[in-house]
Coordinates of C-alpha atoms in Angstrom, one line a residue:
M488 CA -130.0 -34.9 115.0
W489 CA -130.5 -34.8 111.0
G490 CA -133.4 -32.6 109.2
I491 CA -134.0 -34.3 105.8
I492 CA -135.4 -31.5 103.2
P493 CA -136.5 -33.3 99.8
A494 CA -136.8 -30.7 97.3
A495 CA -135.6 -32.8 94.1
G496 CA -139.5 -32.2 93.0
N497 CA -140.1 -30.0 89.5
G498 CA -142.5 -27.4 91.3
T499 CA -144.9 -27.9 87.8
R500 CA -147.9 -26.0 90.2
I501 CA -146.3 -23.0 90.3
Q502 CA -144.0 -22.7 87.1
P503 CA -142.4 -21.2 85.0
L504 CA -139.8 -19.7 87.8
A505 CA -136.4 -18.8 86.7
F506 CA -135.1 -20.9 89.8
S507 CA -136.0 -23.9 92.2
K508 CA -139.5 -23.4 94.0
E509 CA -137.4 -23.8 97.1
L510 CA -135.8 -20.5 96.6
L511 CA -139.1 -19.0 96.3
P512 CA -139.1 -15.7 98.1
V513 CA -141.8 -15.1 100.5
G514 CA -141.3 -12.5 103.5
S515 CA -138.2 -11.1 104.3
R516 CA -134.7 -11.1 106.8
R517 CA -132.6 -9.2 107.9
D518 CA -128.7 -9.8 106.9
G519 CA -127.1 -6.9 108.7
D520 CA -128.8 -3.5 108.4
T521 CA -130.3 -4.8 104.9
E522 CA -133.3 -6.3 104.4
R523 CA -133.4 -9.1 101.6
P524 CA -135.9 -11.5 100.4
R525 CA -136.3 -14.8 102.4
A526 CA -136.6 -18.1 100.2
V527 CA -139.6 -20.1 101.2
S528 CA -137.0 -23.1 102.5
E529 CA -135.5 -21.2 105.2
Y530 CA -139.0 -21.2 107.2
L531 CA -138.2 -24.9 107.3
I532 CA -134.8 -24.7 108.1
E533 CA -135.5 -22.6 110.8
R534 CA -137.9 -24.6 112.3
M535 CA -135.5 -27.7 112.3
L536 CA -133.2 -25.8 114.3
Q537 CA -135.4 -24.8 116.5
G538 CA -136.7 -28.8 116.7
G539 CA -132.6 -29.5 117.9
A540 CA -131.1 -30.3 114.3
D541 CA -127.6 -29.7 113.5
K542 CA -127.3 -31.1 110.3
I543 CA -129.5 -30.9 107.3
C544 CA -129.6 -33.0 104.1
F545 CA -131.0 -31.5 101.0
V546 CA -132.4 -34.0 98.6
I547 CA -132.1 -32.3 95.2
S548 CA -132.4 -33.5 91.7
R549 CA -129.4 -33.2 89.0
W550 CA -130.1 -29.6 87.9
K551 CA -130.6 -27.8 91.4
F552 CA -127.6 -26.1 91.5
D553 CA -129.0 -23.4 92.4
I554 CA -129.9 -24.5 96.2
L555 CA -126.6 -25.8 96.8
Q556 CA -125.5 -22.4 95.3
Y557 CA -127.9 -20.4 97.9
Y558 CA -127.1 -22.7 100.8
G559 CA -123.5 -23.8 100.5
G560 CA -121.8 -26.0 103.5
E561 CA -123.4 -24.4 106.6
I562 CA -126.6 -22.7 108.0
A563 CA -126.0 -21.3 111.6
D564 CA -124.4 -23.6 113.6
A565 CA -125.8 -26.8 111.1
A566 CA -123.8 -28.2 108.8
I567 CA -125.5 -29.0 105.3
A568 CA -125.0 -31.9 102.9
Y569 CA -127.0 -33.0 99.4
A570 CA -128.1 -36.1 98.2
V571 CA -129.1 -36.8 94.5
Q572 CA -132.5 -38.3 93.1
P573 CA -131.7 -38.8 89.7
E574 CA -135.2 -39.2 88.5
P575 CA -138.2 -38.2 89.6
K576 CA -139.8 -41.0 91.6
G577 CA -141.9 -39.3 94.4
L578 CA -141.4 -37.9 98.0
C579 CA -140.8 -41.9 99.2
D580 CA -137.6 -42.1 97.1
A581 CA -136.9 -39.0 97.8
I582 CA -136.6 -39.2 101.4
F583 CA -134.9 -42.3 101.7
R584 CA -131.9 -40.8 99.8
A585 CA -130.6 -39.5 103.0
V586 CA -130.8 -42.8 104.9
P587 CA -126.6 -43.8 104.1
F588 CA -125.9 -40.2 106.1
I589 CA -128.1 -41.1 109.6
D590 CA -127.1 -43.6 112.1
P591 CA -129.9 -45.6 113.5
A592 CA -129.4 -44.2 116.7
E593 CA -129.9 -40.7 115.8
P594 CA -133.4 -38.8 115.5
V595 CA -134.7 -37.2 112.2
L596 CA -137.3 -34.7 111.6
V597 CA -138.7 -34.6 107.9
G598 CA -140.5 -31.3 106.3
L599 CA -141.5 -29.9 103.0
P600 CA -139.2 -27.0 101.7
D601 CA -142.7 -25.2 99.9
T602 CA -145.0 -25.1 103.2
I603 CA -145.4 -22.6 106.2
W604 CA -146.6 -23.3 109.4
L605 CA -147.2 -22.7 113.0
P606 CA -146.4 -23.0 115.5
E607 CA -142.2 -22.9 114.7
D608 CA -141.6 -24.8 117.7
A609 CA -143.6 -27.7 116.6
F610 CA -141.6 -30.2 116.1
S611 CA -140.2 -30.2 119.7
R612 CA -143.4 -31.1 121.0
L613 CA -143.2 -34.7 118.6
P614 CA -141.9 -37.4 120.9
S615 CA -138.8 -39.3 119.7
D616 CA -139.0 -42.6 120.1
R617 CA -141.7 -43.7 117.9
L618 CA -142.8 -42.1 114.1
A619 CA -144.5 -38.9 115.2
L620 CA -146.9 -37.2 112.6
L621 CA -147.3 -33.2 113.0
T622 CA -150.8 -32.7 111.8
F623 CA -152.7 -29.7 111.1
P624 CA -156.8 -28.6 110.7
V625 CA -157.1 -27.9 107.0
A626 CA -160.6 -26.8 105.6
R627 CA -159.9 -29.4 102.3
P628 CA -158.2 -32.2 103.7
E629 CA -159.0 -34.0 100.2
L630 CA -156.0 -32.1 99.0
F631 CA -153.7 -33.6 101.4
D632 CA -152.8 -36.5 103.6
A633 CA -155.7 -37.1 106.0
V634 CA -154.7 -38.5 109.6
V635 CA -157.7 -41.1 111.0
T636 CA -156.7 -41.5 114.8
D637 CA -157.9 -43.6 117.9
G638 CA -159.0 -41.3 121.3
D639 CA -155.3 -42.0 122.5
G640 CA -153.8 -40.4 119.3
R641 CA -152.5 -43.3 117.5
V642 CA -152.6 -43.5 113.8
R643 CA -154.8 -45.9 112.4
E644 CA -155.2 -44.6 108.7
I645 CA -153.7 -41.8 106.4
Q646 CA -156.1 -41.5 103.7
V647 CA -154.1 -39.9 100.9
K648 CA -155.9 -37.2 98.7
R649 CA -159.2 -39.1 99.5
E650 CA -162.2 -37.4 98.6
G651 CA -164.7 -37.8 101.7
A652 CA -162.0 -37.7 104.1
A653 CA -162.7 -38.6 107.5
S654 CA -160.7 -36.0 109.5
H655 CA -159.6 -32.7 109.0
W656 CA -156.3 -33.0 110.2
V657 CA -153.4 -33.5 107.6
W658 CA -149.8 -34.2 108.2
G659 CA -147.5 -31.4 107.2
A660 CA -143.8 -32.7 108.9
F661 CA -142.5 -35.6 111.0
R662 CA -140.1 -36.9 113.5
M663 CA -138.8 -40.7 114.1
P664 CA -135.5 -42.7 115.2
G665 CA -133.1 -43.4 112.2
A666 CA -134.0 -47.0 112.9
V667 CA -137.6 -46.2 112.3
L668 CA -136.3 -44.4 109.0
R669 CA -134.0 -47.7 108.1
E670 CA -137.3 -49.7 108.9
L671 CA -139.3 -47.7 106.4
R672 CA -137.2 -47.9 103.8
R673 CA -136.4 -51.4 103.9
L674 CA -140.6 -52.2 103.7
W675 CA -140.5 -50.1 101.0
Q676 CA -138.2 -51.9 99.4
A677 CA -139.9 -54.8 100.1
R678 CA -143.0 -53.4 98.0
R679 CA -140.9 -53.3 95.3
E680 CA -140.1 -49.7 95.5
Q681 CA -144.2 -48.4 94.1
D682 CA -145.4 -46.4 97.1
E683 CA -144.9 -42.7 95.8
Y684 CA -146.4 -41.1 98.8
I685 CA -145.6 -41.5 102.6
G686 CA -148.8 -42.1 103.3
T687 CA -149.5 -45.3 101.6
L688 CA -146.2 -46.6 103.0
V689 CA -146.9 -45.7 107.0
N690 CA -150.3 -47.5 105.9
A691 CA -148.2 -51.0 105.3
Y692 CA -146.3 -50.1 108.3
L693 CA -149.3 -49.9 110.5
A694 CA -150.7 -52.9 108.9
G695 CA -147.1 -55.2 109.8
G696 CA -147.4 -54.1 113.6
G697 CA -145.5 -50.8 113.2
E698 CA -146.7 -47.6 115.5
A699 CA -147.3 -44.1 115.0
V700 CA -148.5 -41.2 116.9
A701 CA -150.1 -38.3 115.7
V702 CA -149.8 -34.8 117.4
P703 CA -152.0 -32.3 116.5
A704 CA -149.7 -29.5 117.8
G705 CA -150.1 -27.1 114.5
T706 CA -152.2 -24.3 114.1
A707 CA -151.6 -23.3 110.5
Y708 CA -150.3 -24.8 107.5
V709 CA -149.6 -23.6 104.4
D710 CA -148.5 -25.1 100.9
V711 CA -146.8 -22.6 99.1
G712 CA -146.5 -24.4 95.7
T713 CA -149.6 -22.3 94.1
L714 CA -150.6 -19.8 93.6
G715 CA -153.2 -19.5 96.2
G716 CA -151.0 -20.9 98.7
Y717 CA -148.3 -18.2 98.2
R718 CA -151.0 -15.5 98.6
E719 CA -152.1 -17.5 101.4
A720 CA -148.7 -17.1 103.1
M721 CA -147.7 -14.0 102.6
R722 CA -151.2 -13.2 104.2
L723 CA -150.1 -15.4 107.2
L724 CA -147.1 -13.7 107.6
A725 CA -148.4 -10.0 107.5
E726 CA -150.6 -11.3 110.0
G727 CA -147.8 -12.5 112.0
S728 CA -145.4 -9.7 111.7
G729 CA -147.7 -7.4 113.4
D730 CA -146.9 -3.6 112.9
R731 CA -143.2 -4.1 111.9
G732 CA -143.6 -4.0 108.1
D733 CA -140.8 -6.3 107.6
G734 CA -142.2 -10.2 107.2
R735 CA -140.7 -12.7 109.5
V736 CA -136.8 -12.3 110.2
A737 CA -134.6 -15.4 109.8
P738 CA -132.2 -16.1 113.2
F739 CA -129.6 -17.1 110.9
P740 CA -127.7 -15.6 107.7
V741 CA -127.9 -17.5 104.6
M742 CA -124.7 -17.2 102.3
Q743 CA -125.2 -15.4 99.3
P744 CA -125.0 -17.0 96.0
H745 CA -121.5 -14.4 95.4
A746 CA -119.8 -15.2 98.1
V747 CA -119.8 -19.1 97.0
A748 CA -118.9 -18.4 93.6
G749 CA -116.1 -16.7 94.7
R750 CA -115.1 -19.9 96.1
R751 CA -114.6 -21.8 93.0

């Protein structure tokens, strides 16, 4: 199973930083007996591994070499590949950069690397035979992509950053067969690659007879791409860590930059 991580954005909402926003330290992890800062994107990778991913594809821009240096070629038992988005053309374009790696019969997980959400095992709750959106309740759905469903959980519409959204449930990640990912890319290309947001493309997919379901298994969702979101993420992790005082601890080692540099 593949996990796709679109990480080509500029992170303008939380700049200036001296590194890619996906490496923003949030919480901590253990490296042997040493406690180290934990990159925000590690939380998504952890959740993808729990969801069954054994291959991860980072989609990066041409200047985000620090992500490659940080993660190297593998993490835990998962291999890591990198695809490049030459120009910042939106989330759809970034996700579809990974398509050449993925067999149509293989399931795919997609998540955003500057978010932290609960529960950690939510990917495993998504069906694997169709496009399935993991949804979360939020207080201000107009800041996200609100997911409108019928009584059986079938997605009727995604309202992209719309004032007065009809639902307080927003998508935070999704799962689908590789064949559906390819079908979405063909639709995107047929629409002259004008869809920047996944929500508008999914709406066109549904209008053409496609099917998507929403699984409201999410309990907490934080976008760490703003200072307010960063503070909220720290609060969420502090509450989840109980009395340990050490944040969330990643169950896998991350290759340190000096180790990668030594291989050159």
